[in-house]
Tab-separated table of C-alpha atoms and ligand atoms in Angstrom:
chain	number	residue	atom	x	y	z
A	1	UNK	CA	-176.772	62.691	16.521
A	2	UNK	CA	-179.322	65.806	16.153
A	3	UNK	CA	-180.285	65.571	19.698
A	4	UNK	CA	-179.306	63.339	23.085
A	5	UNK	CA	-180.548	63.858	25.744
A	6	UNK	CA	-179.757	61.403	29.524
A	7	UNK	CA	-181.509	61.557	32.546
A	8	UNK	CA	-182.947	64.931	32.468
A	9	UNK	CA	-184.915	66.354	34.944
A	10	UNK	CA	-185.925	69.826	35.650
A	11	UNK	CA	-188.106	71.329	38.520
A	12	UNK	CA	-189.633	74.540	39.094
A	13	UNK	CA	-189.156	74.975	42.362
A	14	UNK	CA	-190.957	72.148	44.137
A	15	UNK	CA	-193.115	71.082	40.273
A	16	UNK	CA	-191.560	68.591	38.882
A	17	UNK	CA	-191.991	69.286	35.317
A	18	UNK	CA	-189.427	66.266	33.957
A	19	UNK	CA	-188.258	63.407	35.652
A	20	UNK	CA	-185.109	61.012	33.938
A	21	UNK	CA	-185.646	61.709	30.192
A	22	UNK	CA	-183.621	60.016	27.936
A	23	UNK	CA	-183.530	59.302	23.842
A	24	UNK	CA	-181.749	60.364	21.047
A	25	UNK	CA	-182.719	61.911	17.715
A	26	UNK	CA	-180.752	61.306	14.368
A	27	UNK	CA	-179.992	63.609	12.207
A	28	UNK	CA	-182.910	64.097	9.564
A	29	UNK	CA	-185.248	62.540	11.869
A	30	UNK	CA	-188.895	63.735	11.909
A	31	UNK	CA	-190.747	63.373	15.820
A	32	UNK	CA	-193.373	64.435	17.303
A	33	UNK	CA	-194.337	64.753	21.458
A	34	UNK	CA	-197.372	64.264	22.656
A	35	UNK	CA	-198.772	64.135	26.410
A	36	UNK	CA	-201.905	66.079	28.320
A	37	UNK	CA	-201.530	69.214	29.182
A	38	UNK	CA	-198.356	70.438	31.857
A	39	UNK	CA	-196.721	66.495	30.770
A	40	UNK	CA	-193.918	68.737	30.044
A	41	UNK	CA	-193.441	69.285	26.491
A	42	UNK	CA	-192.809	72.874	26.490
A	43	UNK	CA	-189.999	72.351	28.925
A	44	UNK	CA	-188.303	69.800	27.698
A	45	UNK	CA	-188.211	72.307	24.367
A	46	UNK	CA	-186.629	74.819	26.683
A	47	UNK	CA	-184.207	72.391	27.986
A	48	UNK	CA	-183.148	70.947	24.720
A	49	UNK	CA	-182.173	74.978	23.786
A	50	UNK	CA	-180.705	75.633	27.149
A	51	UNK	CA	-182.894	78.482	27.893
A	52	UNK	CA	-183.920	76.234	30.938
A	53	UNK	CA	-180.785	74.837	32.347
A	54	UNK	CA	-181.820	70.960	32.922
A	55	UNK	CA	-179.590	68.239	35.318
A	56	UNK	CA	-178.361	65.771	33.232
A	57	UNK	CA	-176.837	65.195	29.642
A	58	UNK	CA	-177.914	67.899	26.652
A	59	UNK	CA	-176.335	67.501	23.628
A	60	UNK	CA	-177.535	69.092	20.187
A	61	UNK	CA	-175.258	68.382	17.120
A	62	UNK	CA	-172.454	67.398	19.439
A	63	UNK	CA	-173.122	70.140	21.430
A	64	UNK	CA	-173.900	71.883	24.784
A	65	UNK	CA	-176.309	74.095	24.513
A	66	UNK	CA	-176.354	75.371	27.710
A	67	UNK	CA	-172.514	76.454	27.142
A	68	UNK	CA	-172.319	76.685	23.526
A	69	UNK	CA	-174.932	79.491	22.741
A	70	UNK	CA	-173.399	78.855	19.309
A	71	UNK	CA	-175.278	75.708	18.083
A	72	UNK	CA	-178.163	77.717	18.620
A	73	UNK	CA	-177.416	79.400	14.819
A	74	UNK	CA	-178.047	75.600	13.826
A	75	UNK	CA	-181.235	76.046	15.970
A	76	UNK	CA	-184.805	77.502	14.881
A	77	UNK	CA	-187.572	77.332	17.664
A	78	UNK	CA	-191.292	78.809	16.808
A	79	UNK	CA	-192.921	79.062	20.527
A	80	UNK	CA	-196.382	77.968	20.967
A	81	UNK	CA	-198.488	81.083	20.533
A	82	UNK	CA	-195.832	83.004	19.472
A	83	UNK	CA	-196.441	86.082	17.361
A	84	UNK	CA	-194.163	89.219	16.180
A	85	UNK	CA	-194.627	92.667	18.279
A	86	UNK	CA	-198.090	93.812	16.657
A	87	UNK	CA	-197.004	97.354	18.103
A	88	UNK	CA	-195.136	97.842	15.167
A	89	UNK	CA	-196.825	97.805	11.655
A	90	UNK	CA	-194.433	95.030	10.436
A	91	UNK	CA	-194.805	93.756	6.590
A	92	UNK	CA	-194.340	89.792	6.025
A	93	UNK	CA	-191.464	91.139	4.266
A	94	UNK	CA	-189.636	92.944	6.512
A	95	UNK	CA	-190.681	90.567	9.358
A	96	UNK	CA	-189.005	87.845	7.139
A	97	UNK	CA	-185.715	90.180	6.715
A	98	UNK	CA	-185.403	89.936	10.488
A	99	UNK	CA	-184.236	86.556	10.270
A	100	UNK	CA	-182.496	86.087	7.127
A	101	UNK	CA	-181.350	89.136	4.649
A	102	UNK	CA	-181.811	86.626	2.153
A	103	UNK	CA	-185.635	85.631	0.774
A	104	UNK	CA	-185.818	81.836	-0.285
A	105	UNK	CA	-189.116	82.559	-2.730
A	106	UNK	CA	-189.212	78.525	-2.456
A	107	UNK	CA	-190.046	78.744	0.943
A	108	UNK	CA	-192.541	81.359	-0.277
A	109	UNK	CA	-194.091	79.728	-3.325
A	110	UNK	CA	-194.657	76.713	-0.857
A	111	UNK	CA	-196.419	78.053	1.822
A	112	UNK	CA	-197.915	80.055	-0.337
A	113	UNK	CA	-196.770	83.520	1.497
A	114	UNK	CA	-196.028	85.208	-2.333
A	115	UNK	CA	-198.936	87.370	-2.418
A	116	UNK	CA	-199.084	88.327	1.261
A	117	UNK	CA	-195.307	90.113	1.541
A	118	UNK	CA	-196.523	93.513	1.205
A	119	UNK	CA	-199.198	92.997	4.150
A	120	UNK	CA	-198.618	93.822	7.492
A	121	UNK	CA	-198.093	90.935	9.636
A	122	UNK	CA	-200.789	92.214	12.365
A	123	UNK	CA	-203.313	91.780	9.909
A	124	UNK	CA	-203.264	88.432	8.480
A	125	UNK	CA	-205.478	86.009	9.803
A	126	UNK	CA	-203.816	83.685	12.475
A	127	UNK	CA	-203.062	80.342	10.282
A	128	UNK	CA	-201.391	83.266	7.637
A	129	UNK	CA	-199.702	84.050	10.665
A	130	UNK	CA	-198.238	80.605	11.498
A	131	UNK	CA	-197.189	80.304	8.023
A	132	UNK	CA	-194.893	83.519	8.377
A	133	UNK	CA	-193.278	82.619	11.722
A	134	UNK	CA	-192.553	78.842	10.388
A	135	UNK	CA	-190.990	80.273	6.882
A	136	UNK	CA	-189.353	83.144	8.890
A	137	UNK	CA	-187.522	79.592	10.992
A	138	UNK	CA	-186.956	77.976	7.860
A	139	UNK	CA	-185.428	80.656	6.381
A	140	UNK	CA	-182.310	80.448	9.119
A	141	UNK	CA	-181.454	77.208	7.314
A	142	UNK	CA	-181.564	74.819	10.386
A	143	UNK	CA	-180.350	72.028	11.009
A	144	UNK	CA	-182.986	71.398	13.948
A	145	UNK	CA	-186.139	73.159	13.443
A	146	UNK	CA	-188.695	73.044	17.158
A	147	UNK	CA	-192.147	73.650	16.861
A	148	UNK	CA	-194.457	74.220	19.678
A	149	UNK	CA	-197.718	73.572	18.588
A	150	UNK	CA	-197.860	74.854	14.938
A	151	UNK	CA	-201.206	73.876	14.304
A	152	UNK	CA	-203.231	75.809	17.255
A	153	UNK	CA	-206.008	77.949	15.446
A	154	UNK	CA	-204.610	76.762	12.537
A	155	UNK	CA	-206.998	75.262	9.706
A	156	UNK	CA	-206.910	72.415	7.541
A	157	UNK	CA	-205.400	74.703	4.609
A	158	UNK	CA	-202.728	75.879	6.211
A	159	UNK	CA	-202.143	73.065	8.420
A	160	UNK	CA	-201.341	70.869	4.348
A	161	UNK	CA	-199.125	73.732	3.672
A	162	UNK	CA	-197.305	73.409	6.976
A	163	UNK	CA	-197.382	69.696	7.050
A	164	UNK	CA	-195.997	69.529	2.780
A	165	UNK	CA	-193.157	71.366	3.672
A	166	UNK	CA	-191.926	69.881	6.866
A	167	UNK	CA	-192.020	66.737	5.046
A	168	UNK	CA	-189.847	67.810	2.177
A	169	UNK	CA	-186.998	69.749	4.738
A	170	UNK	CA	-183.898	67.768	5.482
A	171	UNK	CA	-183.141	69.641	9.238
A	172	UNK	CA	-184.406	67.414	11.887
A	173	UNK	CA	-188.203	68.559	13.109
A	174	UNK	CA	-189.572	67.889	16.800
A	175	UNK	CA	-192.659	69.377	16.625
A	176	UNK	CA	-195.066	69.371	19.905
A	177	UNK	CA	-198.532	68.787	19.008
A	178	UNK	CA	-202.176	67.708	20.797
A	179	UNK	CA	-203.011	66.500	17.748
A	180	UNK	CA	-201.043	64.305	15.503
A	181	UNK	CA	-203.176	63.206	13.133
A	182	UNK	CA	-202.181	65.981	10.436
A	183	UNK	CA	-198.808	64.962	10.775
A	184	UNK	CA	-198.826	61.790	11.555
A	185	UNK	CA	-197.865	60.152	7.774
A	186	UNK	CA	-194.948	62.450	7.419
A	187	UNK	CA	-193.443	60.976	11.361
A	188	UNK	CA	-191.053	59.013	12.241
A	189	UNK	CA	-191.106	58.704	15.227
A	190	UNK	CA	-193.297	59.620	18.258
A	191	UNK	CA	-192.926	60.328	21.987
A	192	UNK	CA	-195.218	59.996	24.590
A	193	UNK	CA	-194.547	61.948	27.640
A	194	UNK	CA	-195.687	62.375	31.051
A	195	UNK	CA	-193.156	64.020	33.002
A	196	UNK	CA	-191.484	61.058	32.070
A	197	UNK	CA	-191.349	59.311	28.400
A	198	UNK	CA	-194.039	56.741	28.803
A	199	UNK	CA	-192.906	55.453	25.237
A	200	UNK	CA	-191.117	56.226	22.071
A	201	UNK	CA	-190.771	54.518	18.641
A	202	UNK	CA	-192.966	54.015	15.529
A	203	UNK	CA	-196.823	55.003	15.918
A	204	UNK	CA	-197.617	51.873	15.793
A	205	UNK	CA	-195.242	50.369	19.116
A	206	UNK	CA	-196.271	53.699	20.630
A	207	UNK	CA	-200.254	53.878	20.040
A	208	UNK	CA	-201.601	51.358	21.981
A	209	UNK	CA	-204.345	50.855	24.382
A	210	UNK	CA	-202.353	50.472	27.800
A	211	UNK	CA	-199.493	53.227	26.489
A	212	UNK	CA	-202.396	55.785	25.562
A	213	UNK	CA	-204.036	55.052	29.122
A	214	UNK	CA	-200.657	55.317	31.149
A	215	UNK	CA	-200.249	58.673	29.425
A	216	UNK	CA	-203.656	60.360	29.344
A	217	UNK	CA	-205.303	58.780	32.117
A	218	UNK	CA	-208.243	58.045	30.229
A	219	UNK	CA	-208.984	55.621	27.252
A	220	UNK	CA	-208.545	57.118	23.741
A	221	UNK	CA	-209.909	55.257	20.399
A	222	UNK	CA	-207.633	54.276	17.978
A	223	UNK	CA	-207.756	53.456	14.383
A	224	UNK	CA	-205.481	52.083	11.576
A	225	UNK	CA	-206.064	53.988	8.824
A	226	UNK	CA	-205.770	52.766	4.920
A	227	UNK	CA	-202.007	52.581	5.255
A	228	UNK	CA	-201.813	50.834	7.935
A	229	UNK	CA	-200.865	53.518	10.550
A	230	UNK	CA	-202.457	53.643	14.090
A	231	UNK	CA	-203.760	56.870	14.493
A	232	UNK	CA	-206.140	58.245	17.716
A	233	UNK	CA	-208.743	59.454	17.517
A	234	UNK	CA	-209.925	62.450	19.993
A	235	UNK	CA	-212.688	63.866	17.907
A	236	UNK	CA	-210.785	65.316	15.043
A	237	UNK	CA	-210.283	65.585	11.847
A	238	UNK	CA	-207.726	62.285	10.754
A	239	UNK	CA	-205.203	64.088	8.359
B	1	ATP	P1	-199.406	72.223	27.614
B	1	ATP	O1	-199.827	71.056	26.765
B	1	ATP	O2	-200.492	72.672	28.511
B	1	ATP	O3	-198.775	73.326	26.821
B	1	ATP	P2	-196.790	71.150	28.483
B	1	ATP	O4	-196.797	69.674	28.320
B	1	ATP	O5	-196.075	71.933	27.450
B	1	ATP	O6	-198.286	71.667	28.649
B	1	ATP	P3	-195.161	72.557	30.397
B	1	ATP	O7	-195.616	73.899	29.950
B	1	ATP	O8	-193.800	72.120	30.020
B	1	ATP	O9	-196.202	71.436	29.927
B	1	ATP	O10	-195.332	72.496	31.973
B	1	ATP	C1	-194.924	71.380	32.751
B	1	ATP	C2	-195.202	71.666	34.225
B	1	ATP	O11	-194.376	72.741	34.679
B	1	ATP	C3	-196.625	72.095	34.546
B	1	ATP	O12	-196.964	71.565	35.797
B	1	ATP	C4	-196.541	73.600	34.585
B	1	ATP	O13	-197.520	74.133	35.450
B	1	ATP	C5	-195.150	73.812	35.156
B	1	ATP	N1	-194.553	75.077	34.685
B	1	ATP	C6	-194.326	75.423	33.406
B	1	ATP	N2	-193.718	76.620	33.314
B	1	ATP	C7	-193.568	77.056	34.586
B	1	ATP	C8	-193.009	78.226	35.170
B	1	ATP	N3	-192.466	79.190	34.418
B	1	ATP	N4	-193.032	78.314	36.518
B	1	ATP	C9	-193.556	77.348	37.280
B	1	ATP	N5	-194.099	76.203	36.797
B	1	ATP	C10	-194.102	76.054	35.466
């Protein structure tokens, strides 16, 4: 199993952030969590990598993470918003070097970063950007790769490129997004959460009416597309 998790919660302090999560994650599996804004996605990120130490059962390949530190070599987490210092004048290249010595010019040639490793990081635009961090995690070899919403500020280019190679990797992907569409085809599985997981299974168990209510509070179209696939619609692009 890639990841199990049993009755988690965690608090801040007197927020309840997550309230008796359970599920479990094969190995390979691709998933993606979805839920309004503080449902707790983030968190339960942080709790699955033991940064935030949650009550209940963690276990990632077998593991503890809140004990083992080790699993987390097995482990590659891009944060939502996250960047590289832009203090120093860091090329793609070098930024790259700072997670493996070793270049995989595959992962280049497919997101295509080949051009772009002799530019300093600070200055490519912010999808560019996005594209660097998420070859820089794949470039660790995982074996569980956690994405915090990869596609903020992202555009439809680079959102394909992202989306084309997550589908071809064989490491097991959560990936936190607002919106799924882009993504959706290349899924799994998908969790709706709310503090606690409202539901979780195939898009079309999870995306219905009452399920997208109970989440979001409020009702959200949905739409099969071509191949069958319920997708919702919140005034976006469908991938
Ligand atoms: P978003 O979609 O806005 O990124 P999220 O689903 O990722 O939200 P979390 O960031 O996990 O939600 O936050 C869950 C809850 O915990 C929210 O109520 C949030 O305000 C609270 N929270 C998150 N981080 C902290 C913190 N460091 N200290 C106190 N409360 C926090």
């Amino acid at each position: 199993m890639a990841v199990e998790v049993e009755n988690l919660s965690y608090s801040y302090g007197k927020t309840v952030a997550l309230e008796d999560i359970s599920f479990k994650i094969h190995e390979g599996e691709k998933i993606a969590i979805l839920g309004p804004n503080g449902a707790g996605k983030t968190t339960l990120l942080k709790c699955i990598l033991g940064i935030l130490k949650a009550r209940g059962k963690v276990s990632v390949l077998g593991r503890d993470p809140r004990r083992d530190r080790e699993v987390l070599k097995l482990v590659s987490y891009v944060p939502q918003k996250s960047s590289l210092s832009t203090d120093i004048p860091l090329r793609v290249i070098d930024a790259l070097r700072t997670a493996s010595e070793e270049i995989d010019f595959e992962i280049l040639r497919k997101l295509e970063l080949e051009e772009k490793t002799r530019v300093l990081f600070r200055e490519l635009s912010g999808g560019f950007q996005q594209r660097v961090l998420i070859a820089r995690a794949l470039m660790r070899k995982p074996k569980l790769l956690l994405l915090d919403e990869p596609f903020n500020g992202v555009d439809v280019v680079s959102q394909k490129k992202i989306v084309e190679v997550l589908e071809k990797i064989d490491a097991t992907v959560i990936v936190v997004v607002h919106n799924i569409n882009p993504l959706l085809h290349s899924l799994h599985r998908v969790m709706l959460l709310n503090k606690r997981i409202v539901a979780f299974g195939k898009a079309n168990e999870v995306f219905t009416k009452e399920n997208m209510l109970k989440v979001y509070g409020t009702e959200i179209p949905l739409v099969v597309c071509e191949n069958g696939i319920t997708h919702p619609l919140y005034g976006d692009q469908h991938g």
